[in-house]
Amino acid sequence: MVKMSILAEKPMLQFPIQDLMDYDSCYAYLLKLFHPSGLHCPCGTKLGTSQKPHKYRKNKLPCYKCSCGKVFNIFTGTIFSKIHYDCVTIVLMLRGFAQGKTTLHLSKELSISYNGLLEWRHRLQEFAFENRSIAPLVDDQVESDEVFQNAGEKGVLHPKQDDPPRKRANKKRDRHL
Ligand SMILES: [Zn+2]
């Protein structure tokens, strides 16, 4: 009999690297991600290259004041507008989600609240789902690596509701695999 310890998944090692990461590099990464053509005020005015921040948030995020009077930062008008994590933590959070790390593991690794992180995971998943492409494929043929199965969604219903799949399978004879 196989021992459960062999079957059990190995716990992933926690390896905090926040202190080794450069805040400015993470800020620059997020700036490019959200504003590939450069940071600008919601009114459309582009941020001047020599403009100094108007203030900093507690999480060190620089905020700029536009001539129109609005104060904005790289997350203004985005899904991260209310986030309180610093840029290093945000980059590591996105990396962790993309790598499929569990919320519990990631919350310990980043030393942040499990519930807060779980909320962000759900918010981002919801955002990704709402913004998914629903455009039909351009051709009639679909290769297996082009198929993206949506978890939890059922396929097209069988036309005969009184003929469930199990019953149909049992009717088949001489089925050799
Ligand atoms: Zn403005």
mmCIF file of C-alpha atoms and ligand atoms in Angstrom:
data_model
loop_
_atom_site.group_PDB
_atom_site.id
_atom_site.type_symbol
_atom_site.label_atom_id
_atom_site.label_comp_id
_atom_site.label_asym_id
_atom_site.label_seq_id
_atom_site.Cartn_x
_atom_site.Cartn_y
_atom_site.Cartn_z
ATOM 1 C CA MET A 1 0.000 0.000 0.000
ATOM 2 C CA VAL A 2 1.280 3.454 -0.923
ATOM 3 C CA LYS A 3 1.808 5.710 2.019
ATOM 4 C CA MET A 4 -0.116 8.945 1.984
ATOM 5 C CA SER A 5 3.091 10.886 2.513
ATOM 6 C CA ILE A 6 4.288 9.799 -0.936
ATOM 7 C CA LEU A 7 1.030 10.811 -2.560
ATOM 8 C CA ALA A 8 0.800 14.110 -0.733
ATOM 9 C CA GLU A 9 2.033 17.125 -2.642
ATOM 10 C CA LYS A 10 5.310 18.525 -1.391
ATOM 11 C CA PRO A 11 4.782 21.845 0.381
ATOM 12 C CA MET A 12 6.201 24.707 -1.652
ATOM 13 C CA LEU A 13 9.125 26.434 -0.005
ATOM 14 C CA GLN A 14 8.571 30.006 1.076
ATOM 15 C CA PHE A 15 11.222 32.260 -0.385
ATOM 16 C CA PRO A 16 10.572 35.943 0.426
ATOM 17 C CA ILE A 17 12.438 38.252 -1.960
ATOM 18 C CA GLN A 18 10.701 41.580 -1.293
ATOM 19 C CA ASP A 19 13.733 43.072 0.433
ATOM 20 C CA LEU A 20 15.939 42.103 -2.503
ATOM 21 C CA MET A 21 13.793 43.909 -5.044
ATOM 22 C CA ASP A 22 14.166 47.448 -6.226
ATOM 23 C CA TYR A 23 11.102 49.665 -5.695
ATOM 24 C CA ASP A 24 11.872 51.943 -8.645
ATOM 25 C CA SER A 25 12.175 48.993 -11.053
ATOM 26 C CA CYS A 26 8.806 47.618 -9.910
ATOM 27 C CA TYR A 27 7.246 51.091 -10.233
ATOM 28 C CA ALA A 28 8.682 51.421 -13.747
ATOM 29 C CA TYR A 29 7.305 47.982 -14.661
ATOM 30 C CA LEU A 30 3.784 48.875 -13.467
ATOM 31 C CA LEU A 31 3.983 52.302 -15.117
ATOM 32 C CA LYS A 32 4.749 50.669 -18.466
ATOM 33 C CA LEU A 33 2.076 48.016 -17.907
ATOM 34 C CA PHE A 34 -0.701 50.521 -17.231
ATOM 35 C CA HIS A 35 0.569 53.441 -19.310
ATOM 36 C CA PRO A 36 2.601 52.161 -22.266
ATOM 37 C CA SER A 37 2.491 55.605 -23.873
ATOM 38 C CA GLY A 38 3.368 57.468 -20.662
ATOM 39 C CA LEU A 39 1.531 58.644 -17.558
ATOM 40 C CA HIS A 40 -1.182 61.236 -18.016
ATOM 41 C CA CYS A 41 -3.952 62.852 -16.030
ATOM 42 C CA PRO A 42 -7.505 61.500 -16.522
ATOM 43 C CA CYS A 43 -8.184 64.822 -18.336
ATOM 44 C CA GLY A 44 -5.653 63.737 -20.970
ATOM 45 C CA THR A 45 -2.766 66.049 -20.082
ATOM 46 C CA LYS A 46 0.525 64.195 -20.286
ATOM 47 C CA LEU A 47 2.817 64.289 -17.275
ATOM 48 C CA GLY A 48 5.849 66.465 -17.874
ATOM 49 C CA THR A 49 9.187 64.703 -17.601
ATOM 50 C CA SER A 50 10.461 67.189 -15.019
ATOM 51 C CA GLN A 51 7.272 67.317 -12.923
ATOM 52 C CA LYS A 52 7.890 66.401 -9.301
ATOM 53 C CA PRO A 53 5.317 64.414 -7.285
ATOM 54 C CA HIS A 54 2.698 66.447 -5.458
ATOM 55 C CA LYS A 55 2.682 63.930 -2.602
ATOM 56 C CA TYR A 56 3.408 60.300 -1.790
ATOM 57 C CA ARG A 57 0.931 57.754 -0.490
ATOM 58 C CA LYS A 58 1.745 55.652 2.572
ATOM 59 C CA ASN A 59 2.806 52.866 0.196
ATOM 60 C CA LYS A 60 5.401 55.253 -1.344
ATOM 61 C CA LEU A 61 3.317 55.703 -4.514
ATOM 62 C CA PRO A 62 4.024 59.127 -6.069
ATOM 63 C CA CYS A 63 0.947 61.231 -6.896
ATOM 64 C CA TYR A 64 1.038 64.112 -9.337
ATOM 65 C CA LYS A 65 -1.096 67.229 -9.607
ATOM 66 C CA CYS A 66 -2.339 68.325 -12.995
ATOM 67 C CA SER A 67 -2.953 71.923 -14.056
ATOM 68 C CA CYS A 68 -6.665 70.978 -14.118
ATOM 69 C CA GLY A 69 -6.462 70.426 -10.359
ATOM 70 C CA LYS A 70 -6.759 66.614 -10.355
ATOM 71 C CA VAL A 71 -4.271 64.530 -8.370
ATOM 72 C CA PHE A 72 -3.438 61.208 -10.006
ATOM 73 C CA ASN A 73 -0.993 58.320 -9.955
ATOM 74 C CA ILE A 74 -0.234 55.266 -12.097
ATOM 75 C CA PHE A 75 -3.264 53.433 -10.694
ATOM 76 C CA THR A 76 -5.831 56.218 -11.087
ATOM 77 C CA GLY A 77 -8.798 54.902 -13.050
ATOM 78 C CA THR A 78 -7.508 51.311 -12.956
ATOM 79 C CA ILE A 79 -8.491 48.225 -10.990
ATOM 80 C CA PHE A 80 -5.637 49.056 -8.573
ATOM 81 C CA SER A 81 -6.875 52.566 -7.747
ATOM 82 C CA LYS A 82 -7.556 51.652 -4.100
ATOM 83 C CA ILE A 83 -4.687 49.208 -3.558
ATOM 84 C CA HIS A 84 -2.531 49.841 -0.506
ATOM 85 C CA TYR A 85 0.300 47.405 -1.281
ATOM 86 C CA ASP A 86 3.568 48.911 -2.412
ATOM 87 C CA CYS A 87 4.781 48.373 -5.979
ATOM 88 C CA VAL A 88 7.175 45.549 -5.022
ATOM 89 C CA THR A 89 4.350 43.624 -3.334
ATOM 90 C CA ILE A 90 2.010 44.240 -6.284
ATOM 91 C CA VAL A 91 4.549 42.873 -8.772
ATOM 92 C CA LEU A 92 5.194 39.823 -6.594
ATOM 93 C CA MET A 93 1.450 39.325 -6.124
ATOM 94 C CA LEU A 94 0.875 39.349 -9.896
ATOM 95 C CA ARG A 95 3.830 37.007 -10.374
ATOM 96 C CA GLY A 96 2.505 34.656 -7.701
ATOM 97 C CA PHE A 97 -0.996 34.587 -9.223
ATOM 98 C CA ALA A 98 0.440 33.961 -12.684
ATOM 99 C CA GLN A 99 2.574 31.119 -11.325
ATOM 100 C CA GLY A 100 -0.442 29.528 -9.646
ATOM 101 C CA LYS A 101 0.796 29.944 -6.086
ATOM 102 C CA THR A 102 -1.906 29.462 -3.480
ATOM 103 C CA THR A 103 -3.238 32.486 -1.631
ATOM 104 C CA LEU A 104 -2.086 31.021 1.676
ATOM 105 C CA HIS A 105 1.461 30.440 0.452
ATOM 106 C CA LEU A 106 1.683 33.853 -1.177
ATOM 107 C CA SER A 107 0.250 35.689 1.848
ATOM 108 C CA LYS A 108 2.923 34.085 4.055
ATOM 109 C CA GLU A 109 5.689 34.750 1.558
ATOM 110 C CA LEU A 110 4.702 38.412 1.174
ATOM 111 C CA SER A 111 3.750 38.861 4.863
ATOM 112 C CA ILE A 112 0.315 40.237 4.001
ATOM 113 C CA SER A 113 -3.206 39.386 5.127
ATOM 114 C CA TYR A 114 -4.647 36.207 3.631
ATOM 115 C CA ASN A 115 -8.151 37.710 3.346
ATOM 116 C CA GLY A 116 -6.900 40.896 1.686
ATOM 117 C CA LEU A 117 -4.878 38.902 -0.830
ATOM 118 C CA LEU A 118 -7.780 36.540 -1.518
ATOM 119 C CA GLU A 119 -9.974 39.549 -2.208
ATOM 120 C CA TRP A 120 -7.445 40.810 -4.771
ATOM 121 C CA ARG A 121 -7.230 37.386 -6.396
ATOM 122 C CA HIS A 122 -11.010 37.278 -6.790
ATOM 123 C CA ARG A 123 -11.158 40.867 -8.014
ATOM 124 C CA LEU A 124 -8.509 40.211 -10.683
ATOM 125 C CA GLN A 125 -10.115 36.918 -11.739
ATOM 126 C CA GLU A 126 -13.461 38.673 -12.096
ATOM 127 C CA PHE A 127 -11.823 41.486 -14.068
ATOM 128 C CA ALA A 128 -10.106 38.984 -16.379
ATOM 129 C CA PHE A 129 -13.381 37.104 -16.898
ATOM 130 C CA GLU A 130 -15.346 40.277 -17.642
ATOM 131 C CA ASN A 131 -12.695 41.421 -20.111
ATOM 132 C CA ARG A 132 -12.107 38.084 -21.830
ATOM 133 C CA SER A 133 -12.308 37.899 -25.578
ATOM 134 C CA ILE A 134 -15.683 36.633 -26.732
ATOM 135 C CA ALA A 135 -14.929 37.062 -30.413
ATOM 136 C CA PRO A 136 -15.589 33.864 -32.399
ATOM 137 C CA LEU A 137 -12.622 32.068 -33.912
ATOM 138 C CA VAL A 138 -11.881 33.102 -37.470
ATOM 139 C CA ASP A 139 -11.750 29.635 -39.024
ATOM 140 C CA ASP A 140 -13.803 26.433 -38.922
ATOM 141 C CA GLN A 141 -10.876 24.255 -37.887
ATOM 142 C CA VAL A 142 -9.599 24.410 -34.303
ATOM 143 C CA GLU A 143 -6.281 22.952 -33.242
ATOM 144 C CA SER A 144 -6.096 21.388 -29.797
ATOM 145 C CA ASP A 145 -3.656 24.033 -28.549
ATOM 146 C CA GLU A 146 -6.127 26.758 -29.508
ATOM 147 C CA VAL A 147 -8.831 25.420 -27.217
ATOM 148 C CA PHE A 148 -9.357 27.192 -23.930
ATOM 149 C CA GLN A 149 -11.814 25.343 -21.776
ATOM 150 C CA ASN A 150 -13.778 27.452 -19.331
ATOM 151 C CA ALA A 151 -13.880 25.730 -15.964
ATOM 152 C CA GLY A 152 -17.338 25.115 -14.620
ATOM 153 C CA GLU A 153 -19.135 25.644 -17.904
ATOM 154 C CA LYS A 154 -21.096 22.846 -19.441
ATOM 155 C CA GLY A 155 -21.129 22.092 -23.128
ATOM 156 C CA VAL A 156 -24.123 22.113 -25.423
ATOM 157 C CA LEU A 157 -27.021 20.168 -23.945
ATOM 158 C CA HIS A 158 -27.906 16.866 -25.560
ATOM 159 C CA PRO A 159 -31.160 17.256 -27.524
ATOM 160 C CA LYS A 160 -32.780 14.315 -25.707
ATOM 161 C CA GLN A 161 -32.993 15.284 -22.018
ATOM 162 C CA ASP A 162 -34.427 11.864 -21.074
ATOM 163 C CA ASP A 163 -31.328 10.131 -22.452
ATOM 164 C CA PRO A 164 -28.490 11.001 -20.042
ATOM 165 C CA PRO A 165 -24.838 10.299 -20.980
ATOM 166 C CA ARG A 166 -24.463 7.373 -18.569
ATOM 167 C CA LYS A 167 -27.509 5.618 -20.038
ATOM 168 C CA ARG A 168 -26.196 6.168 -23.557
ATOM 169 C CA ALA A 169 -22.777 4.805 -22.617
ATOM 170 C CA ASN A 170 -24.303 1.657 -21.104
ATOM 171 C CA LYS A 171 -26.140 0.970 -24.362
ATOM 172 C CA LYS A 172 -22.864 0.684 -26.252
ATOM 173 C CA ARG A 173 -21.687 -2.888 -26.689
ATOM 174 C CA ASP A 174 -18.327 -4.426 -27.458
ATOM 175 C CA ARG A 175 -16.469 -1.352 -26.397
ATOM 176 C CA HIS A 176 -12.797 -2.292 -26.123
ATOM 177 C CA LEU A 177 -10.170 0.205 -25.133
HETATM 178 ZN ZN ZN B 1 -5.714 67.080 -15.644
#
